[in-house]
Coordinates of C-alpha atoms and ligand atoms in Angstrom, one line a residue:
M517 CA 0.2 -0.2 0.0
A518 CA 2.8 2.3 1.0
L519 CA 4.8 1.0 -2.0
Q520 CA 1.9 1.6 -4.3
A521 CA 1.8 5.3 -3.0
S522 CA 5.0 5.6 -3.2
S523 CA 5.5 4.7 -7.0
L524 CA 2.2 6.7 -7.6
L525 CA 3.9 9.7 -6.0
S526 CA 7.2 9.0 -7.7
S527 CA 5.7 8.9 -11.0
A528 CA 3.5 11.9 -10.5
F529 CA 6.2 14.2 -8.9
V530 CA 9.6 12.9 -10.5
S531 CA 10.8 12.3 -13.9
P532 CA 12.8 9.1 -14.3
K533 CA 15.9 11.0 -14.7
E534 CA 15.6 12.4 -11.1
V535 CA 15.3 8.8 -9.4
K536 CA 18.5 7.8 -11.1
V537 CA 21.5 6.4 -8.9
N538 CA 24.0 8.7 -7.8
G539 CA 27.6 7.2 -8.0
G540 CA 26.0 3.7 -7.6
I541 CA 24.3 4.5 -4.4
K542 CA 20.4 5.0 -4.9
D543 CA 18.9 8.2 -3.4
S544 CA 16.2 6.5 -1.8
A545 CA 14.5 9.7 -0.6
F546 CA 13.2 10.1 -4.2
L547 CA 10.8 12.6 -3.0
G548 CA 13.5 14.6 -1.2
V549 CA 15.9 15.0 -4.4
S550 CA 16.8 18.4 -5.4
F551 CA 15.2 17.8 -8.4
S552 CA 15.9 20.8 -10.7
E553 CA 19.6 20.6 -11.1
S554 CA 20.8 17.6 -8.9
V555 CA 20.2 14.4 -7.9
K556 CA 21.4 14.7 -4.5
S557 CA 19.2 13.9 -1.8
D558 CA 17.8 17.0 -0.5
I559 CA 15.9 16.6 1.3
N560 CA 3.0 31.9 19.8
S561 CA 3.7 33.3 21.6
T562 CA 2.9 36.6 23.3
L563 CA 5.2 37.3 26.3
L564 CA 2.9 35.8 28.9
R565 CA 2.6 37.9 31.9
S566 CA 3.4 34.8 34.3
K567 CA 6.5 34.3 32.3
R568 CA 7.7 38.1 32.8
M569 CA 7.1 37.5 36.4
N570 CA 9.2 34.2 36.5
M571 CA 12.2 36.4 34.8
Q572 CA 13.7 37.4 38.1
S573 CA 14.2 33.9 39.6
V574 CA 15.3 32.8 36.2
I575 CA 18.0 35.1 36.0
V576 CA 19.0 34.5 39.6
K577 CA 19.0 30.7 38.8
A578 CA 21.0 31.2 35.7
Q579 CA 23.7 33.3 37.3
T580 CA 23.8 30.8 40.0
T581 CA 24.2 27.8 37.7
A582 CA 26.6 29.8 35.8
T583 CA 29.2 29.7 38.5
D584 CA 29.5 25.9 38.4
A585 CA 29.8 26.3 34.6
P586 CA 33.1 26.0 32.8
A587 CA 35.1 29.0 32.1
V588 CA 38.0 29.5 30.1
S589 CA 40.9 27.2 31.2
Q590 CA 44.1 28.8 33.1
A591 CA 46.6 26.3 31.8
T592 CA 49.5 26.8 33.7
P593 CA 52.7 26.3 31.7
D594 CA 53.3 22.7 32.9
S595 CA 49.9 21.7 33.1
K596 CA 48.6 19.2 30.2
K597 CA 46.8 21.3 28.0
T598 CA 43.4 19.7 27.6
L599 CA 40.5 21.2 25.8
R600 CA 37.9 23.0 28.2
K601 CA 34.2 22.1 27.3
G602 CA 33.1 24.1 24.8
N603 CA 29.7 26.3 25.8
V604 CA 27.0 26.2 23.3
I605 CA 23.7 28.0 23.0
I606 CA 20.7 26.3 21.6
T607 CA 17.6 28.4 21.2
G608 CA 14.4 26.3 21.5
A609 CA 16.2 23.6 23.6
S610 CA 13.0 22.7 25.6
S611 CA 11.7 20.3 22.7
G612 CA 12.2 18.4 19.3
L613 CA 15.5 19.3 17.6
G614 CA 16.8 21.6 19.9
L615 CA 16.3 19.4 22.9
A616 CA 18.1 16.3 20.9
T617 CA 21.0 18.0 20.2
A618 CA 21.4 19.5 23.8
K619 CA 21.2 15.9 24.7
A620 CA 23.7 14.6 22.2
L621 CA 26.1 17.3 23.1
A622 CA 25.8 16.9 26.8
E623 CA 26.3 13.2 26.6
S624 CA 29.5 13.8 24.6
G625 CA 31.0 15.3 27.6
K626 CA 32.6 17.9 25.7
W627 CA 30.0 20.5 26.0
H628 CA 28.0 22.7 28.4
V629 CA 24.7 23.7 26.9
I630 CA 23.2 26.9 27.3
M631 CA 19.3 26.1 27.0
A632 CA 17.7 29.3 25.6
C633 CA 14.3 28.8 26.3
R634 CA 11.0 30.9 26.7
D635 CA 9.4 28.3 29.3
F636 CA 12.2 27.7 32.0
L637 CA 10.2 24.8 34.0
K638 CA 9.6 23.4 30.5
A639 CA 13.2 23.4 29.6
E640 CA 14.3 22.1 33.1
K641 CA 11.9 19.2 33.1
A642 CA 12.8 18.5 29.3
A643 CA 16.6 18.1 30.4
K644 CA 15.9 16.2 33.3
S645 CA 13.8 13.6 31.4
A646 CA 16.4 13.5 28.7
G647 CA 18.7 12.2 31.2
M648 CA 21.1 15.4 31.0
T649 CA 23.2 15.5 34.2
K650 CA 23.1 19.0 36.2
D651 CA 26.4 19.9 35.4
S652 CA 25.7 19.5 31.7
Y653 CA 23.6 22.5 31.3
T654 CA 22.4 25.7 32.0
V655 CA 18.5 27.1 31.4
M656 CA 18.5 30.7 30.6
H657 CA 15.2 32.7 29.7
L658 CA 14.8 33.8 26.2
D659 CA 11.6 34.8 24.5
L660 CA 12.5 35.6 21.0
A661 CA 9.0 37.2 20.6
S662 CA 10.3 40.1 22.4
L663 CA 13.4 42.1 21.4
D664 CA 13.6 43.2 25.1
S665 CA 13.9 39.6 26.3
V666 CA 16.7 39.1 23.6
R667 CA 18.6 42.0 25.0
Q668 CA 18.1 40.6 28.6
F669 CA 19.1 37.3 27.5
I670 CA 22.5 38.8 26.2
N671 CA 23.0 40.9 29.5
N672 CA 22.4 37.6 31.5
L673 CA 24.9 35.4 29.5
R674 CA 27.5 38.3 29.5
R675 CA 27.2 38.6 33.5
S676 CA 27.3 34.9 33.6
N677 CA 31.1 35.1 32.4
M678 CA 30.5 32.0 30.4
P679 CA 32.8 32.2 27.0
L680 CA 30.4 31.7 24.1
D681 CA 31.7 29.3 21.5
V682 CA 28.9 28.2 19.4
L683 CA 25.2 29.7 18.7
V684 CA 22.6 27.4 17.6
C685 CA 19.6 29.4 16.2
N686 CA 17.1 26.6 16.2
A687 CA 13.8 27.8 18.0
A688 CA 10.8 28.2 15.5
V689 CA 7.1 28.6 15.5
Y690 CA 4.7 27.4 12.6
Q691 CA 1.3 28.5 12.4
P692 CA -0.3 26.9 9.5
T693 CA -3.9 26.9 10.6
A694 CA -4.0 30.6 11.9
S695 CA -6.5 32.6 9.7
Q696 CA -5.2 35.9 11.1
P697 CA -1.6 37.0 12.1
S698 CA -0.7 37.3 15.3
Y699 CA 2.2 39.6 16.6
T700 CA 5.5 39.7 18.7
A701 CA 5.6 42.4 21.4
D702 CA 7.3 44.6 18.8
G703 CA 4.6 44.2 16.2
F704 CA 6.1 41.7 13.8
E705 CA 4.3 38.8 12.4
M706 CA 4.8 35.8 14.9
S707 CA 6.8 33.5 12.7
V708 CA 9.0 36.0 10.8
G709 CA 9.3 37.8 14.2
V710 CA 10.5 34.8 16.2
N711 CA 12.1 32.7 13.7
H712 CA 14.1 35.3 11.7
L713 CA 13.9 38.8 13.4
G714 CA 14.3 37.8 17.1
H715 CA 17.2 35.4 16.0
F716 CA 18.8 38.1 13.8
L717 CA 19.2 40.3 16.8
L718 CA 20.6 37.6 19.1
A719 CA 23.1 36.3 16.3
R720 CA 24.3 39.9 15.3
E721 CA 25.1 40.8 19.1
L722 CA 26.5 37.7 20.2
L723 CA 29.0 37.7 17.3
D724 CA 31.0 39.8 19.4
D725 CA 30.9 37.1 21.9
L726 CA 32.1 34.4 19.8
K727 CA 34.8 36.6 18.5
Q728 CA 36.4 36.9 21.8
S729 CA 36.2 32.9 22.3
D730 CA 39.4 31.2 22.7
Y731 CA 37.7 28.0 21.3
P732 CA 39.3 26.2 18.2
S733 CA 36.5 26.2 16.2
K734 CA 33.8 28.9 16.9
R735 CA 30.5 28.5 14.9
L736 CA 27.1 30.2 14.2
I737 CA 24.3 27.8 13.0
I738 CA 21.1 28.8 11.8
V739 CA 18.6 25.8 11.3
G740 CA 17.2 26.1 7.8
S741 CA 14.9 23.7 5.9
I742 CA 14.1 22.0 2.8
T743 CA 10.3 23.7 2.5
G744 CA 11.7 27.2 2.1
N745 CA 13.9 25.7 -0.9
T746 CA 11.7 25.7 -4.1
N747 CA 14.4 23.6 -6.0
T748 CA 13.1 20.6 -4.2
L749 CA 9.7 18.8 -4.4
A750 CA 8.8 19.6 -1.1
G751 CA 9.6 23.3 -1.4
N752 CA 7.1 23.2 -4.1
V753 CA 4.1 22.2 -2.2
P754 CA 1.9 25.2 -2.0
P755 CA 2.2 27.8 -0.5
K756 CA 5.6 28.4 -1.8
A757 CA 8.2 30.5 -0.2
N758 CA 8.5 33.8 -1.9
L759 CA 9.9 37.2 -0.6
G760 CA 9.1 39.0 -3.5
D761 CA 10.4 42.5 -3.2
L762 CA 10.4 42.7 0.4
R763 CA 7.8 45.4 0.6
G764 CA 6.0 43.8 3.8
L765 CA 9.5 43.5 5.4
A766 CA 10.3 47.0 4.5
G767 CA 7.1 47.9 6.2
G768 CA 7.8 46.1 9.3
V769 CA 5.7 43.0 8.7
N770 CA 3.1 44.3 11.0
G771 CA -0.1 44.3 9.4
I772 CA -0.5 48.2 10.0
S773 CA 1.9 50.2 8.0
G774 CA 1.7 47.4 5.4
S775 CA 1.2 43.6 5.1
A776 CA 2.2 40.9 7.6
M777 CA 3.9 38.8 5.1
I778 CA 7.3 39.7 3.8
D779 CA 6.2 39.9 0.0
G780 CA 3.5 42.6 0.9
G781 CA 0.4 39.8 0.2
D782 CA -2.2 38.3 2.3
F783 CA -1.3 36.4 5.4
D784 CA -0.7 32.9 5.0
G785 CA 0.8 31.2 8.2
A786 CA 2.4 28.4 6.4
K787 CA 4.1 30.4 3.8
A788 CA 5.1 32.9 6.7
Y789 CA 7.1 30.0 8.2
K790 CA 8.7 28.8 4.9
D791 CA 9.5 32.6 4.2
S792 CA 11.2 32.9 7.6
K793 CA 13.3 29.7 6.8
V794 CA 14.4 31.7 3.7
C795 CA 15.5 34.6 5.8
N796 CA 17.4 32.2 8.2
M797 CA 19.3 30.5 5.2
L798 CA 20.0 33.9 3.6
M799 CA 21.4 35.5 6.7
M800 CA 23.3 32.5 7.3
Q801 CA 25.4 33.4 3.9
E802 CA 25.2 37.1 4.6
F803 CA 27.1 36.5 8.0
H804 CA 29.4 34.5 5.9
R805 CA 30.2 36.9 3.4
R806 CA 30.6 40.0 5.9
F807 CA 32.4 38.1 9.0
H808 CA 34.0 34.7 8.2
E809 CA 37.4 36.1 6.7
E810 CA 37.9 38.6 9.5
T811 CA 36.5 36.3 12.3
G812 CA 37.5 32.9 11.5
I813 CA 33.6 31.9 12.7
T814 CA 32.1 29.2 10.7
F815 CA 28.8 30.0 9.6
A816 CA 26.5 27.0 8.7
S817 CA 22.7 26.1 8.0
L818 CA 21.2 22.8 7.7
Y819 CA 18.2 20.8 6.8
P820 CA 18.2 17.9 9.2
G821 CA 15.6 15.7 7.6
C822 CA 11.8 15.8 8.3
I823 CA 11.5 15.3 12.0
A824 CA 7.9 14.7 11.7
T825 CA 6.9 14.1 15.3
T826 CA 8.1 17.5 16.8
G827 CA 6.2 20.2 18.6
L828 CA 6.4 22.2 15.2
F829 CA 3.0 20.7 14.1
R830 CA 1.2 21.2 17.2
E831 CA -1.2 24.0 15.5
H832 CA -1.7 21.7 12.7
I833 CA -4.9 19.7 12.3
P834 CA -5.3 16.5 14.2
L835 CA -5.5 14.5 10.9
F836 CA -2.5 15.9 9.6
R837 CA -0.5 15.2 12.9
L838 CA -1.8 11.6 12.5
L839 CA -0.8 11.0 8.8
F840 CA 2.2 13.0 8.6
P841 CA 4.8 10.8 10.2
P842 CA 3.9 7.4 8.5
F843 CA 3.6 9.7 5.2
Q844 CA 7.2 11.1 5.6
K845 CA 8.3 7.5 6.9
Y846 CA 7.1 5.3 4.0
I847 CA 6.1 7.4 1.0
T848 CA 8.8 10.4 0.9
K849 CA 11.2 8.4 3.0
G850 CA 12.4 11.7 4.4
F851 CA 11.5 10.9 8.0
V852 CA 14.2 11.2 10.4
S853 CA 13.8 10.4 14.5
E854 CA 14.5 13.5 16.7
D855 CA 17.5 11.8 18.1
D856 CA 19.0 11.1 14.7
A857 CA 18.3 15.0 13.7
G858 CA 19.8 15.8 17.2
R859 CA 23.0 14.0 16.2
R860 CA 23.1 15.7 12.9
L861 CA 22.9 19.2 14.3
A862 CA 25.5 18.2 16.9
Q863 CA 27.6 17.0 14.0
V864 CA 27.5 20.7 12.6
V865 CA 28.1 22.0 16.2
S866 CA 31.1 20.1 16.9
D867 CA 32.3 17.8 14.1
P868 CA 36.1 18.7 13.2
S869 CA 35.3 17.9 9.5
L870 CA 32.3 20.3 9.4
T871 CA 34.2 23.6 9.6
K872 CA 33.5 24.8 6.0
S873 CA 31.6 28.2 6.3
G874 CA 28.7 29.4 4.4
V875 CA 27.4 25.5 3.7
Y876 CA 23.9 24.6 3.7
W877 CA 24.4 20.8 5.2
S878 CA 22.0 18.0 4.4
W879 CA 22.0 14.2 5.0
N880 CA 21.6 11.1 2.5
Q881 CA 19.7 8.1 3.2
N882 CA 22.9 6.5 4.6
S883 CA 23.1 9.4 7.0
A884 CA 26.2 10.9 5.5
S885 CA 26.4 14.7 5.4
F886 CA 27.0 16.7 2.3
E887 CA 26.8 20.3 0.8
N888 CA 23.5 20.9 -0.3
Q889 CA 22.4 23.4 -2.8
L890 CA 20.2 26.2 -2.0
S891 CA 17.1 27.6 -4.2
K892 CA 17.7 30.4 -6.5
E893 CA 15.9 32.8 -4.1
A894 CA 17.8 31.2 -0.8
S895 CA 21.1 31.9 -2.4
D896 CA 20.1 35.3 -3.9
A897 CA 23.1 37.7 -2.4
D898 CA 21.4 40.6 -3.4
K899 CA 18.4 39.8 -1.5
A900 CA 20.4 38.6 1.5
K901 CA 22.0 41.9 1.6
R902 CA 18.5 43.6 1.4
V903 CA 16.9 41.5 4.1
W904 CA 20.0 42.1 6.5
E905 CA 19.7 46.0 6.0
L906 CA 15.9 45.8 6.7
S907 CA 16.2 43.6 9.4
E908 CA 18.7 45.8 11.0
K909 CA 16.7 48.7 11.1
L910 CA 13.5 46.3 12.3
V911 CA 15.6 45.3 15.5
G912 CA 17.0 48.8 16.1
L913 CA 20.5 47.9 15.1
A914 CA 20.8 50.6 12.3
Ligands
LMG1744 C1 -1.4 23.8 2.5 O1 -2.1 22.7 1.9 C2 -2.6 24.3 3.5 O2 -3.3 25.0 3.0 C3 -1.9 25.2 4.6 O3 -2.5 25.6 5.5 C4 -0.5 24.6 5.1 O4 -0.9 23.5 6.1 C5 0.2 24.0 4.3 O5 2.6 23.5 3.6 C6 1.6 23.6 4.7 O6 -0.5 23.2 3.2 C7 -1.2 22.0 1.5 C8 -2.0 20.6 0.8 C9 -2.3 20.9 -0.5 O7 -1.6 19.7 1.0 C10 -2.0 18.8 1.6 O8 -2.0 18.7 2.9 C11 -3.1 17.8 0.9 C12 -2.5 16.4 0.8 C13 -3.3 15.6 -0.3 C14 -2.4 15.4 -1.5 C15 -2.6 14.0 -1.8 C16 -1.5 13.3 -2.2 C17 -1.3 11.8 -1.9 C18 -0.8 11.4 -0.8 C19 -0.7 10.0 -0.4 C20 -1.3 9.9 0.7 C21 -0.7 9.9 2.0 C22 -1.5 10.8 3.1 C23 -0.5 11.3 3.9 C24 -0.9 12.9 3.7 C25 -0.1 13.7 4.9 C26 0.2 15.1 4.7 C27 1.3 15.5 3.9 O9 -1.1 20.4 -1.2 C28 -1.6 20.2 -2.8 O10 -1.8 21.0 -3.5 C29 -1.0 18.9 -3.1 C30 -0.2 18.7 -4.3 C31 1.3 19.2 -4.0 C32 2.2 18.7 -5.0 C33 3.0 19.8 -5.1 C34 4.2 19.4 -6.1 C35 4.4 19.9 -7.0 C36 5.3 19.9 -8.0 C37 5.4 20.9 -8.9 C38 6.7 20.9 -9.7 C39 6.8 22.2 -10.2 C40 8.2 22.3 -11.2 C41 9.1 23.8 -10.5 C42 10.3 23.7 -11.2 C43 11.0 24.5 -10.4 C44 12.6 24.4 -10.5 C45 13.4 25.3 -10.2
NDP1745 P1 9.6 22.1 18.4 O1 8.3 23.0 18.2 O2 9.7 21.1 18.9 O3 10.7 22.9 18.8 C1 10.8 24.4 18.6 C2 11.3 25.0 19.8 O4 11.1 26.6 19.7 C3 10.7 24.7 21.1 O5 11.3 24.5 22.2 C4 10.1 26.2 21.5 O6 9.5 26.4 22.9 C5 10.9 27.2 20.7 N1 10.3 28.2 20.6 C6 8.9 28.7 19.9 N2 8.7 30.0 19.9 C7 9.6 30.6 20.7 C8 10.0 31.9 21.5 N3 9.2 32.8 21.1 N4 11.2 32.0 22.1 C9 11.8 30.9 22.4 N5 11.6 29.8 22.1 C10 10.6 29.7 21.2 O7 10.0 21.9 16.7 P2 11.1 21.7 15.8 O8 12.2 21.1 16.9 O9 10.8 20.7 14.8 O10 11.9 22.7 15.4 C11 13.2 23.2 15.4 C12 13.7 23.9 14.4 O11 13.9 22.7 13.4 C13 13.1 24.9 13.7 O12 14.0 25.7 13.1 C14 12.4 24.2 12.6 O13 12.1 25.3 11.6 C15 13.6 23.4 12.1 N6 13.0 22.3 11.1 C16 12.1 21.2 11.5 C17 11.8 20.3 10.9 C18 10.8 19.2 11.2 O14 10.7 18.3 10.3 N7 10.2 19.4 12.5 C19 12.4 20.1 9.4 C20 13.1 21.3 9.0 C21 13.7 22.2 10.1 P3 8.4 25.7 23.8 O15 9.1 24.3 23.9 O16 8.4 26.3 25.0 O17 7.3 25.5 22.7
PMR1746 MG1 6.2 17.8 2.9 C1 10.4 14.5 -0.4 C2 9.3 15.0 -0.1 C3 9.1 15.6 0.9 C4 9.7 16.2 2.0 C5 11.2 16.0 2.5 C6 8.9 16.9 2.8 C7 9.4 17.5 3.9 N1 7.7 17.2 2.3 C8 7.7 16.2 1.0 C9 6.8 15.8 0.4 C10 5.1 16.2 0.3 N2 4.9 17.3 1.4 C11 4.3 16.4 -0.5 C12 4.4 15.5 -1.8 C13 3.1 16.9 0.0 C14 1.8 16.9 -0.6 C15 0.9 15.6 -0.3 C16 3.7 17.5 1.2 C17 2.6 17.9 2.1 C18 3.1 18.7 3.3 C19 2.3 19.5 4.3 C20 0.8 20.0 4.2 N3 4.3 18.8 3.7 C21 4.4 19.4 4.8 C22 3.3 19.9 5.2 C23 3.6 21.0 6.1 O1 2.6 21.5 6.8 C24 4.8 20.8 6.7 C25 5.5 22.3 6.3 O2 5.4 22.8 5.0 O3 5.9 23.1 7.2 C26 6.3 24.4 7.0 C27 5.7 20.0 5.7 C28 6.7 19.3 5.6 N4 7.4 18.5 4.5 C29 8.5 18.5 4.8 C30 9.1 18.9 6.0 C31 10.4 19.0 6.4 C32 8.1 19.7 6.4 C33 8.0 20.5 7.4 C34 8.7 21.4 8.4 C35 9.9 22.2 7.9 O4 10.0 22.4 6.7 O5 10.5 22.9 8.6

């Protein structure tokens, strides 16, 4: 049955040319192939008042925990030089990919994970139930739906005196069933505000902290996705990502002075998410162009595979949530478990062979990483520059 559907979809969506073998190894995720030019496998929140009230205790707690956290090693001349634990911030580490990555890195014993989360208690519970030991993580409050919260987070981090070695921009919201836009504390449409603008301010500011780190491989990772790339089948499922001429972004994506959508069109929650992912991938490349040579920092993005079981789909209709995992497992074969996806992102954080900057990583069916190609729009350098400049204005950096 699954196989029948599979071949049905195969013949419907993929030309025979695209299902061909790649160097003898069949790209089994046929629906995930970058089907235009390559055969490679490609595969809400408002600030709750109660959370604001929690802030004080969170800050105190974060600072207290920070005293146990690793600082720069003070190697004496005759002490054996061992690499200190790296410090990695993961936004949205309270569930899904972020939590699985935190777990994988903590288990390696080489990383201290700063879990940057909007719900402190949820994050604590998640870390505990993932079996992370107390000394392997610090939870710090971050609500990306508020630029004030982003700035607070940065202050708290700096006061903790923990050096910053890797930043992972992972958190996201997806609102496929919303008929009306909702807005962040600063009035940005929620998906673009959280997934792109909140992270943009965070990453832009923390670049200075990354620069100061003495860690051998410093990285800034922004999670992207296949659905933002229209050179793939998944990226062609309507509604498609399209930033247009950025008129909505220029107007502040606030639904007042202009549209809530980046391209200036009518609100569509699924499109807003995909557009935000295009921004994520564009910003990674713009960071690379502006700062890689000067700082040596590795900038990277990735598509970890379709993790169909995460909280990302919490707002989708129940039927979708029921059918989506088996659809991805048995038909597209793009499915990946949370644990496997976490190990993939953990590789991008720490694998010594993944130091190349400006790369969008993907994994083939054998779980081998490869440099994937982005769509035309998601690799448009001119658009990246314009998104960067408009975003700087919106978050108060220009
Ligand atoms: C939208 O609907 C929602 O409206 C929106 O709210 C949001 O949720 C959004 O992406 C999220 O989706 C999408 C909707 C319509 O898709 C569906 O959910 C309907 C699924 C039914 C399709 C039947 C297929 C049979 C599948 C087998 C059964 C398995 C059941 C599991 C289902 C789980 C859910 C996935 O989508 C469509 O319109 C369907 C058609 C999509 C095909 C798109 C492929 C187009 C390829 C076109 C190639 C173009 C070539 C361009 C080349 C460019 C090169 C540069
Ligand atoms: P989840 O919903 O499980 O995780 C998203 C995380 O983001 C949660 O921890 C959530 O916090 C957090 N978050 C949401 N809003 C905010 C906010 N305002 N401030 C701070 N944190 C926030 O989804 P996934 O794990 O699937 O998604 C992780 C990343 O992976 C996203 O960037 C997504 O685009 C990407 N991705 C996912 C794919 C998939 O198939 N699932 C495929 C490709 C990419 P809370 O726990 O409090 O809700
Ligand atoms: Mg998709 C190779 C085929 C493939 C892959 C890898 C994904 C990934 N999807 C594929 C194909 C299809 N999807 C096809 C053929 C359809 C039509 C039946 C389809 C539909 C679909 C829907 C309705 N897919 C979806 C949705 C969502 O709501 C998800 C979404 O767009 O979130 C933005 C989604 C996804 N498909 C994926 C992945 C990874 C997602 C979700 C997450 C993301 O991009 O971050």
